Amino acid sequence: MWLHIASDSLIALAYYSIPIILVYFVQKRQDFPFKWILLLFGAFIVSCGTTHVMAVWTLWHPTYWLSGFLKFITASISVYTAVVLVPIIPQALALPSPAQLEAANRQLSAEIIERKIAEEALLHAKAELEQRVEERTFELRQAMAQSIATAATAQEQATKLEFTLRELQQTQVQLVQSEKMSSLGQMVAGVAHEINNPVAFIYGNLTYANEYALDLLELVQLYQKYYPQPPADIQSTIEAIELDFIQEDLPKIFASMKIGADRIKQIVLSLRNFSRLDEATMKRVDIHEGIDNTLLLLQYRLKTRPEHSTIQIIKQYSNLPEVQCYVGQLNQVFMNILTNAIDAIDELHKLSSLEDIQNNSSTIHIRTQVLDGNQVMIRIADSGCGMTQEIKSKIFDPFFTTKVVGSGTGLGMSISYQIIHKHNGHLKFISTPLQGTEFFIQIPIHLEK
C-alpha cells in the first residue's frame, strides 16, 4: 500500500509541475503559433495527476463515484486533445526549418549590405556637391570682400564695383545651378539606365514565364482529368505541396510581379523625364507631366512617418496647351517649391501636438489655369508653417536659408526666380505665419528665344 501511495504521489507531483513549465514557456514565447495546444496538454496532464491523487485518497475513503467522474473528465480531455492534434500536424510540419530561416537571414543581410553601399554612394555624391557649392560660395564672398574694400576709395568706383558684384553673383548662381543640375541629371540618368536594363529583362520574360506556368498547370489538370487516381507517392506529393493552392495562387503571383515591374518602369521613366539631359533647348511640353514626375520623385516624403501624418496632394488641373519652355529648368522650379512646401509642413508638425497633427490634415494644393490666351498660371499652396515678414523679404536672395547648416544652400528660390524670369514670367507668393504659403508661377505659352 505504501508503495502505491509513494508512486501515485510522485506521479501526481510530476504531472502538476509539467503544466507550470508549459505555462511559463507560453508566456515567454508569445510568437509560438500553437500556444493553445500546449495549454490543452497542460489541462490533460493536470487531470491525469488528479486521478493519481484520487487513487491515494480512495485507499482510505471509498469515494469511487468522484474518482470515476474525474477519470471521465480526464478521458474526455485526452480524447479531445488527440482529435484536435491531428489537423495541426501539417501546419507544424510546414513551419520553416532553422536552415531555411538562416538562408533567409543571409539573403536579407546581403540586401542590407547592398542598400548601405548605395546609400553611401549617394551620400558621397551629395557631400561632393555641397563641398563644391561651399567652395564656390567662399570664392564669391572673397571676391565680394575685395570689391567692397576697393570701392571704399571712390564713390564712382564703388558704383561700378557694385554693379560688377551683382553680375558676378548672378553668374555664380547660374554656375552653381548648372553644375548642380548637371551632376544631379547625370546621377539620375545613370541610376535610371542601370535600373532599366534588369527591369526590362524581368518585364520582358514575365509574359513568357506566366504562359509557361499556365501551360504546365493546364497539363497537370489534364493529368488529373484522365488519371484521377494517381499512385500513392504522387498523391502524397500533391498533398505535401498543396497543389490546389499552387494552381490558384501562381497566376496571382505573376500578376503581382507584373504590377511591381510596371511600377518600377514608371519610376525609371519619371527619373529620365525629370533629368532631361538631352533637352537643353526650348521645347513644347505638358506642364502637368513635369509636376507629376516631380511628385513621384518626392513620394517617399509624402507618406506617413512616425512623427508626421500623410501629406495629401490635391490637384485641380485645367486643360492646358503644351507650353514652350526649358523643360529641365522648369522641373527644377517645381522640385524647389514642392520640397520647400514639404519642409514647411514638417516644421509645423514639430510645433504641433500629436492630437493637432491627427485632427488637421496636411495638404499641398496644386492648381493650373490659362490666363489671357498666352499665359499659364501654376499655383502651389501648402498648409505649412508660413513665413514671417522678415523671411518674405529675403526669400529670393541668394544664399539665404532658414534651414540648419548643412541642410540647404539658400540657392533654391533664387535659382527658381531666375529660371522663371528667363522664361519671361513672374514668380510671386503670399504667406501667413502658421497658415501656409502659396506660390504663383506665371509663364507664357509661347516663349521667344
XYZ file of N, CA, C and O in Angstrom, residues 69-226:
632
model
N -15.715 9.954 -11.869
C -16.056 11.198 -12.583
C -14.798 11.937 -13.052
O -14.735 12.444 -14.168
N -13.768 11.973 -12.173
C -12.507 12.618 -12.565
C -11.852 11.870 -13.714
O -11.252 12.481 -14.625
N -11.923 10.534 -13.665
C -11.355 9.767 -14.772
C -12.132 10.030 -16.070
O -11.546 10.085 -17.163
N -13.455 10.214 -15.948
C -14.239 10.544 -17.142
C -13.816 11.900 -17.736
O -13.686 12.049 -18.944
N -13.599 12.878 -16.843
C -13.136 14.199 -17.314
C -11.765 14.056 -17.994
O -11.503 14.629 -19.059
N -10.872 13.264 -17.357
C -9.542 13.044 -17.937
C -9.657 12.384 -19.307
O -8.963 12.772 -20.270
N -10.521 11.407 -19.411
C -10.699 10.734 -20.702
C -11.233 11.690 -21.762
O -10.789 11.686 -22.911
N -12.181 12.549 -21.365
C -12.762 13.496 -22.326
C -11.694 14.458 -22.831
O -11.578 14.729 -24.042
N -10.900 14.987 -21.895
C -9.855 15.942 -22.302
C -8.828 15.257 -23.193
O -8.357 15.813 -24.203
N -8.453 14.023 -22.830
C -7.434 13.321 -23.625
C -7.940 13.021 -25.030
O -7.208 13.188 -26.019
N -9.213 12.598 -25.145
C -9.762 12.313 -26.473
C -9.857 13.588 -27.294
O -9.483 13.626 -28.478
N -10.322 14.683 -26.668
C -10.422 15.964 -27.400
C -9.044 16.440 -27.858
O -8.867 16.927 -28.965
N -8.045 16.271 -26.973
C -6.677 16.678 -27.330
C -6.172 15.875 -28.523
O -5.552 16.423 -29.453
N -6.426 14.578 -28.517
C -5.964 13.742 -29.632
C -6.656 14.131 -30.935
O -6.039 14.142 -31.998
N -7.964 14.467 -30.840
C -8.710 14.817 -32.060
C -8.202 16.128 -32.658
O -7.966 16.236 -33.858
N -8.032 17.174 -31.828
C -7.623 18.487 -32.366
C -6.152 18.491 -32.725
O -5.686 19.399 -33.425
N -5.370 17.530 -32.235
C -3.940 17.498 -32.551
C -3.690 17.073 -33.992
O -2.717 17.488 -34.615
N -4.596 16.232 -34.542
C -4.373 15.690 -35.880
C -4.329 16.780 -36.958
O -3.428 16.812 -37.786
N -5.297 17.762 -37.010
C -5.266 18.751 -38.115
C -4.052 19.681 -38.073
O -3.680 20.218 -39.113
N -3.459 19.915 -36.899
C -2.361 20.897 -36.862
C -1.004 20.281 -37.173
O -0.008 20.990 -37.247
N -0.966 18.943 -37.335
C 0.321 18.309 -37.664
C 0.878 18.834 -38.994
O 2.055 19.189 -39.087
N 0.046 18.930 -40.110
C 0.602 19.506 -41.359
C 1.089 20.933 -41.173
O 2.086 21.334 -41.769
N 0.365 21.722 -40.354
C 0.816 23.103 -40.121
C 2.151 23.131 -39.384
O 3.029 23.937 -39.682
N 2.313 22.243 -38.410
C 3.576 22.208 -37.665
C 4.722 21.767 -38.569
O 5.842 22.282 -38.490
N 4.428 20.789 -39.458
C 5.476 20.341 -40.385
C 5.827 21.421 -41.406
O 6.938 21.425 -41.942
N 4.871 22.318 -41.704
C 5.132 23.386 -42.682
C 5.938 24.532 -42.114
O 6.347 25.426 -42.854
N 6.155 24.569 -40.799
C 6.956 25.643 -40.210
C 8.373 25.608 -40.776
O 8.942 24.533 -40.968
N 8.963 26.778 -41.054
C 10.317 26.797 -41.644
C 11.337 26.203 -40.686
O 11.288 26.423 -39.482
N 12.280 25.496 -41.304
C 13.355 24.898 -40.515
C 14.413 25.944 -40.177
O 14.468 27.015 -40.800
N 15.277 25.647 -39.181
C 16.369 26.600 -38.873
C 17.257 26.889 -40.079
O 17.733 28.006 -40.247
N 17.466 25.876 -40.944
C 18.302 26.110 -42.125
C 17.642 27.097 -43.073
O 18.293 27.976 -43.640
N 16.312 26.964 -43.241
C 15.603 27.915 -44.108
C 15.641 29.318 -43.535
O 15.838 30.286 -44.263
N 15.430 29.437 -42.233
C 15.499 30.757 -41.598
C 16.884 31.362 -41.727
O 17.036 32.564 -41.971
N 17.908 30.517 -41.560
C 19.286 31.028 -41.687
C 19.560 31.498 -43.106
O 20.191 32.542 -43.318
N 19.065 30.755 -44.117
C 19.253 31.178 -45.514
C 18.542 32.501 -45.779
O 19.081 33.395 -46.448
N 17.320 32.642 -45.249
C 16.598 33.914 -45.424
C 17.336 35.062 -44.751
O 17.411 36.169 -45.288
N 17.891 34.804 -43.568
C 18.653 35.856 -42.866
C 19.888 36.256 -43.662
O 20.241 37.435 -43.737
N 20.558 35.249 -44.263
C 21.740 35.575 -45.075
C 21.362 36.422 -46.282
O 22.051 37.395 -46.625
N 20.266 36.065 -46.934
C 19.826 36.855 -48.083
C 19.468 38.274 -47.682
O 19.816 39.243 -48.354
N 18.758 38.408 -46.532
C 18.382 39.739 -46.047
C 19.621 40.553 -45.688
O 19.686 41.754 -45.977
N 20.620 39.921 -45.091
C 21.855 40.629 -44.752
C 22.562 41.128 -46.004
O 23.076 42.251 -46.047
N 22.562 40.277 -47.062
C 23.192 40.709 -48.316
C 22.466 41.903 -48.915
O 23.090 42.861 -49.400
N 21.136 41.881 -48.880
C 20.371 43.017 -49.407
C 20.621 44.277 -48.595
O 20.718 45.376 -49.148
N 20.737 44.129 -47.288
C 21.013 45.299 -46.438
C 22.374 45.887 -46.784
O 22.552 47.111 -46.861
N 23.365 45.013 -47.003
C 24.711 45.494 -47.345
C 24.673 46.237 -48.672
O 25.268 47.320 -48.832
N 23.965 45.684 -49.675
C 23.869 46.353 -50.978
C 23.200 47.719 -50.836
O 23.620 48.705 -51.433
N 22.136 47.775 -50.024
C 21.434 49.049 -49.850
C 22.331 50.070 -49.141
O 22.336 51.245 -49.475
N 23.098 49.599 -48.145
C 24.001 50.517 -47.459
C 25.073 51.057 -48.409
O 25.444 52.230 -48.341
N 25.564 50.190 -49.296
C 26.571 50.644 -50.268
C 25.985 51.720 -51.174
O 26.609 52.750 -51.457
N 24.733 51.495 -51.630
C 24.093 52.502 -52.483
C 23.868 53.809 -51.730
O 24.088 54.903 -52.269
N 23.428 53.709 -50.466
C 23.219 54.919 -49.672
C 24.529 55.675 -49.458
O 24.572 56.909 -49.523
N 25.607 54.934 -49.194
C 26.902 55.587 -49.002
C 27.362 56.295 -50.279
O 27.930 57.388 -50.224
N 27.100 55.662 -51.433
C 27.471 56.310 -52.700
C 26.687 57.602 -52.905
O 27.242 58.628 -53.324
N 25.383 57.564 -52.616
C 24.570 58.773 -52.763
C 25.010 59.866 -51.784
O 25.085 61.041 -52.143
N 25.297 59.470 -50.538
C 25.767 60.451 -49.553
C 27.101 61.048 -49.971
O 27.348 62.243 -49.782
N 27.962 60.203 -50.569
C 29.263 60.712 -51.014
C 29.083 61.727 -52.148
O 29.738 62.779 -52.162
N 28.167 61.395 -53.090
C 27.916 62.338 -54.185
C 27.324 63.648 -53.665
O 27.681 64.741 -54.109
N 26.417 63.546 -52.686
C 25.825 64.744 -52.097
C 26.885 65.586 -51.388
O 26.909 66.815 -51.495
N 27.771 64.899 -50.658
C 28.821 65.630 -49.939
C 29.749 66.359 -50.918
O 30.161 67.502 -50.677
N 30.092 65.688 -52.021
C 30.946 66.337 -53.018
C 30.257 67.569 -53.612
O 30.892 68.620 -53.807
N 28.953 67.431 -53.906
C 28.225 68.560 -54.469
C 28.168 69.727 -53.488
O 28.389 70.887 -53.871
N 27.882 69.448 -52.215
C 27.845 70.512 -51.207
C 29.217 71.144 -51.025
O 29.327 72.361 -50.820
N 30.263 70.312 -51.122
C 31.614 70.866 -50.994
C 31.910 71.829 -52.136
O 32.504 72.896 -51.934
N 31.490 71.459 -53.332
C 31.711 72.361 -54.481
C 30.942 73.672 -54.302
O 31.452 74.747 -54.611
N 29.708 73.559 -53.828
C 28.917 74.775 -53.600
C 29.578 75.657 -52.551
O 29.662 76.883 -52.699
N 30.067 75.038 -51.475
C 30.724 75.815 -50.426
C 31.998 76.489 -50.949
O 32.286 77.643 -50.612
N 32.756 75.748 -51.775
C 33.978 76.343 -52.332
C 33.647 77.524 -53.236
O 34.296 78.584 -53.149
N 32.636 77.345 -54.098
C 32.250 78.452 -54.970
C 31.701 79.621 -54.154
O 31.971 80.790 -54.469
N 30.950 79.303 -53.118
C 30.421 80.360 -52.260
C 31.543 81.121 -51.565
O 31.528 82.357 -51.477
N 32.526 80.373 -51.083
C 33.654 81.011 -50.415
C 34.424 81.905 -51.380
O 34.826 83.029 -51.038
N 34.610 81.416 -52.603
C 35.307 82.232 -53.600
C 34.520 83.510 -53.903
O 35.099 84.597 -54.041
N 33.196 83.381 -54.020
C 32.369 84.546 -54.312
C 32.437 85.568 -53.177
O 32.551 86.774 -53.422
N 32.397 85.097 -51.951
C 32.455 86.019 -50.820
C 33.816 86.714 -50.742
O 33.896 87.901 -50.374
N 34.859 85.962 -51.080
C 36.173 86.605 -51.118
C 36.209 87.705 -52.175
O 36.742 88.804 -51.941
N 35.630 87.408 -53.352
C 35.614 88.422 -54.409
C 34.787 89.641 -53.986
O 35.162 90.788 -54.247
N 33.674 89.388 -53.274
C 32.847 90.490 -52.802
C 33.593 91.339 -51.773
O 33.532 92.573 -51.800
N 34.329 90.682 -50.878
C 35.081 91.422 -49.862
C 36.157 92.301 -50.500
O 36.354 93.465 -50.118
N 36.858 91.730 -51.465
C 37.889 92.507 -52.151
C 37.281 93.689 -52.912
O 37.830 94.800 -52.912
N 36.136 93.438 -53.543
C 35.500 94.520 -54.305
C 35.016 95.640 -53.388
O 35.133 96.826 -53.713
N 34.454 95.274 -52.225
C 33.970 96.287 -51.286
C 35.129 97.121 -50.741
O 35.023 98.355 -50.575
N 36.278 96.456 -50.469
C 37.449 97.185 -49.972
C 37.955 98.181 -51.010
O 38.350 99.316 -50.686
N 37.953 97.762 -52.258
C 38.403 98.664 -53.330
C 37.408 99.806 -53.564
O 37.784 100.939 -53.866
N 36.079 99.499 -53.401
C 35.060 100.513 -53.653
C 35.121 101.659 -52.651
O 34.592 102.754 -52.932
N 35.727 101.427 -51.476
C 35.812 102.479 -50.462
C 36.688 103.646 -50.914
O 36.608 104.730 -50.350
N 37.545 103.465 -51.894
C 38.466 104.536 -52.336
C 37.755 105.652 -53.084
O 38.180 106.784 -53.031
N 36.665 105.298 -53.790
C 35.991 106.339 -54.573
C 34.546 105.916 -54.815
O 34.258 104.735 -55.001
N 33.681 106.939 -54.813
C 32.261 106.679 -54.991
C 31.966 106.152 -56.393
O 31.141 105.253 -56.580
N 32.673 106.710 -57.349
C 32.436 106.273 -58.721
C 32.846 104.821 -58.914
O 32.125 104.042 -59.542
N 34.039 104.461 -58.339
C 34.479 103.083 -58.449
C 33.549 102.155 -57.656
O 33.312 101.014 -58.055
N 33.044 102.641 -56.524
C 32.139 101.815 -55.723
C 30.890 101.459 -56.519
O 30.386 100.326 -56.450
N 30.354 102.440 -57.279
C 29.154 102.167 -58.069
C 29.440 101.115 -59.133
O 28.650 100.176 -59.350
N 30.591 101.250 -59.772
C 30.948 100.286 -60.812
C 31.166 98.887 -60.216
O 30.746 97.879 -60.775
N 31.850 98.866 -59.076
C 32.125 97.567 -58.456
C 30.842 96.898 -57.957
O 30.707 95.677 -58.010
N 29.921 97.712 -57.472
C 28.658 97.149 -57.006
C 27.907 96.490 -58.154
O 27.339 95.405 -58.020
N 27.918 97.176 -59.283
C 27.280 96.613 -60.458
C 27.986 95.322 -60.894
O 27.353 94.321 -61.261
N 29.317 95.348 -60.820
C 30.093 94.157 -61.189
C 29.799 92.990 -60.244
O 29.691 91.829 -60.665
N 29.679 93.316 -58.971
C 29.406 92.263 -57.989
C 28.048 91.611 -58.221
O 27.889 90.392 -58.057
N 27.079 92.413 -58.588
C 25.764 91.843 -58.866
C 25.834 90.876 -60.048
O 25.211 89.806 -60.036
N 26.601 91.267 -61.052
C 26.752 90.372 -62.195
C 27.490 89.085 -61.804
O 27.136 87.981 -62.235
N 28.536 89.256 -60.970
C 29.268 88.079 -60.505
C 28.374 87.150 -59.685
O 28.455 85.919 -59.799
N 27.528 87.755 -58.876
C 26.637 86.951 -58.042
C 25.657 86.163 -58.894
O 25.423 84.968 -58.662
N 25.091 86.840 -59.890
C 24.165 86.136 -60.777
C 24.883 85.037 -61.553
O 24.360 83.928 -61.726
N 26.107 85.354 -62.004
C 26.875 84.342 -62.724
C 27.189 83.155 -61.829
O 27.135 81.993 -62.255
N 27.539 83.476 -60.561
C 27.845 82.405 -59.616
C 26.640 81.494 -59.404
O 26.754 80.263 -59.387
N 25.486 82.097 -59.207
C 24.272 81.306 -59.007
C 23.991 80.446 -60.226
O 23.623 79.268 -60.118
N 24.176 81.028 -61.416
C 23.949 80.266 -62.636
C 24.933 79.112 -62.768
O 24.580 78.010 -63.190
N 26.207 79.376 -62.389
C 27.205 78.307 -62.438
C 26.865 77.190 -61.462
O 26.972 76.006 -61.775
N 26.465 77.589 -60.257
C 26.090 76.580 -59.263
C 24.884 75.786 -59.749
O 24.822 74.560 -59.608
N 23.919 76.513 -60.325
C 22.738 75.827 -60.839
C 23.108 74.851 -61.950
O 22.661 73.700 -61.970
N 23.952 75.305 -62.887
C 24.343 74.434 -63.995
C 25.074 73.204 -63.499
O 24.816 72.079 -63.940
N 26.017 73.423 -62.564
C 26.776 72.285 -62.034
C 25.877 71.340 -61.248
O 25.976 70.112 -61.360
N 24.984 71.926 -60.456
C 24.080 71.094 -59.653
C 23.149 70.292 -60.544
O 22.967 69.082 -60.346
N 22.559 70.944 -61.547
C 21.644 70.249 -62.432
C 22.378 69.199 -63.266
O 21.861 68.114 -63.528
N 23.625 69.535 -63.686
C 24.393 68.574 -64.465
C 24.720 67.341 -63.645
O 24.529 66.200 -64.084
N 25.214 67.560 -62.416
C 25.554 66.423 -61.556
C 24.316 65.607 -61.212
O 24.326 64.370 -61.279
N 23.238 66.319 -60.829
C 22.005 65.621 -60.475
C 21.438 64.876 -61.677
O 21.027 63.717 -61.565
N 21.442 65.536 -62.839
C 20.901 64.901 -64.032
C 21.693 63.673 -64.443
O 21.128 62.645 -64.805
N 23.043 63.771 -64.386
C 23.867 62.623 -64.739
C 23.645 61.472 -63.773
O 23.566 60.302 -64.164
N 23.548 61.802 -62.485
C 23.338 60.744 -61.500
C 21.975 60.081 -61.697
O 21.857 58.849 -61.698
N 20.921 60.915 -61.882
C 19.580 60.373 -62.067
C 19.502 59.548 -63.341
O 18.952 58.446 -63.358
N 20.081 60.079 -64.429
C 20.051 59.344 -65.688
C 20.830 58.041 -65.583
O 20.420 57.006 -66.115
N 21.973 58.065 -64.860
C 22.751 56.845 -64.688
C 22.004 55.806 -63.888
O 21.980 54.621 -64.252
N 21.382 56.236 -62.791
C 20.599 55.301 -61.982
C 19.436 54.734 -62.791
O 19.163 53.523 -62.755
N 18.744 55.602 -63.529
C 17.616 55.140 -64.340
C 18.067 54.132 -65.389
O 17.400 53.121 -65.631
N 19.240 54.390 -66.005
C 19.751 53.477 -67.028
C 20.112 52.124 -66.432
O 19.775 51.068 -66.982
N 20.801 52.147 -65.277
C 21.223 50.898 -64.649
C 20.013 50.081 -64.175
O 20.040 48.847 -64.210
N 18.980 50.754 -63.696
C 17.786 50.038 -63.237
C 16.983 49.520 -64.426
O 16.395 48.445 -64.376
N 16.979 50.291 -65.506
C 16.113 49.970 -66.631
C 16.492 48.641 -67.288
O 15.619 47.886 -67.711
N 17.817 48.339 -67.373
C 18.243 47.111 -68.044
C 17.716 45.850 -67.350
O 17.064 45.013 -67.985
N 17.999 45.653 -66.042
C 17.447 44.437 -65.404
C 15.925 44.423 -65.353
O 15.316 43.362 -65.447
N 15.305 45.610 -65.195
C 13.836 45.642 -65.159
C 13.268 45.233 -66.513
O 12.283 44.492 -66.592
N 13.902 45.709 -67.593
C 13.441 45.325 -68.929
C 13.576 43.821 -69.139
O 12.710 43.172 -69.739
N 14.677 43.247 -68.628
C 14.856 41.791 -68.737
C 13.751 41.057 -67.979
O 13.142 40.109 -68.492
N 13.505 41.494 -66.733
C 12.462 40.840 -65.927
C 11.089 41.025 -66.576
O 10.305 40.080 -66.706
N 10.793 42.261 -66.972
C 9.477 42.562 -67.538
C 9.253 41.789 -68.832
O 8.159 41.286 -69.094
N 10.316 41.706 -69.665
C 10.169 41.013 -70.932
C 9.938 39.525 -70.785
O 9.319 38.892 -71.645
N 10.474 38.935 -69.703
C 10.330 37.484 -69.513
C 9.123 37.106 -68.668
O 8.795 35.911 -68.571
N 8.483 38.082 -68.026
C 7.332 37.763 -67.178
C 6.198 37.139 -67.989
O 5.556 36.179 -67.548
N 5.960 37.675 -69.193
C 4.871 37.163 -70.023
C 5.106 35.696 -70.381
O 4.207 34.853 -70.261
N 6.355 35.398 -70.819
C 6.658 34.018 -71.182
C 6.584 33.099 -69.962
O 6.065 31.983 -70.042
N 7.123 33.566 -68.838
C 7.084 32.743 -67.623
C 5.639 32.462 -67.210
O 5.305 31.337 -66.802
N 4.783 33.473 -67.342
C 3.373 33.288 -66.992
C 2.717 32.279 -67.940
O 1.954 31.404 -67.511
N 3.018 32.406 -69.246
C 2.438 31.473 -70.210
C 2.918 30.048 -69.939
O 2.131 29.090 -69.980
N 4.234 29.886 -69.676
C 4.755 28.550 -69.399
C 4.082 27.957 -68.156
O 3.743 26.767 -68.118
N 3.930 28.791 -67.115
C 3.316 28.298 -65.874
C 1.869 27.870 -66.124
O 1.418 26.828 -65.628
N 1.131 28.684 -66.894
C -0.264 28.326 -67.208
C -0.337 27.035 -68.019
O -1.223 26.197 -67.808
N 0.630 26.865 -68.958
C 0.657 25.629 -69.743
C 0.912 24.422 -68.849
O 0.285 23.359 -69.000
N 1.854 24.576 -67.921
C 2.150 23.476 -67.012
C 0.944 23.152 -66.120
O 0.632 21.984 -65.862
N 0.274 24.204 -65.624
C -0.913 23.978 -64.801
C -2.019 23.297 -65.611
O -2.738 22.431 -65.094
N -2.139 23.690 -66.889
C -3.144 23.042 -67.743
C -2.804 21.571 -67.961
O -3.680 20.700 -67.959
N -1.494 21.284 -68.120
C -1.060 19.898 -68.272
C -1.378 19.083 -67.013
O -1.850 17.935 -67.090
N -1.142 19.680 -65.854
C -1.450 18.988 -64.601
C -2.952 18.700 -64.505
O -3.378 17.615 -64.067
N -3.768 19.662 -64.918
C -5.214 19.458 -64.866
C -5.654 18.337 -65.814
O -6.568 17.557 -65.490
N -4.982 18.243 -66.992
C -5.300 17.154 -67.913
C -4.931 15.802 -67.306
O -5.671 14.817 -67.428
N -3.765 15.750 -66.652
C -3.378 14.519 -65.964
C -4.409 14.135 -64.901
O -4.782 12.964 -64.751
N -4.855 15.129 -64.147
C -5.844 14.847 -63.109
C -7.175 14.396 -63.707
O -7.903 13.611 -63.090
N -7.463 14.943 -64.893
C -8.726 14.582 -65.538
C -8.709 13.136 -66.023
O -9.680 12.378 -65.826
N -7.608 12.713 -66.704
C -7.546 11.387 -67.291
C -6.943 10.342 -66.354
O -7.058 9.143 -66.598
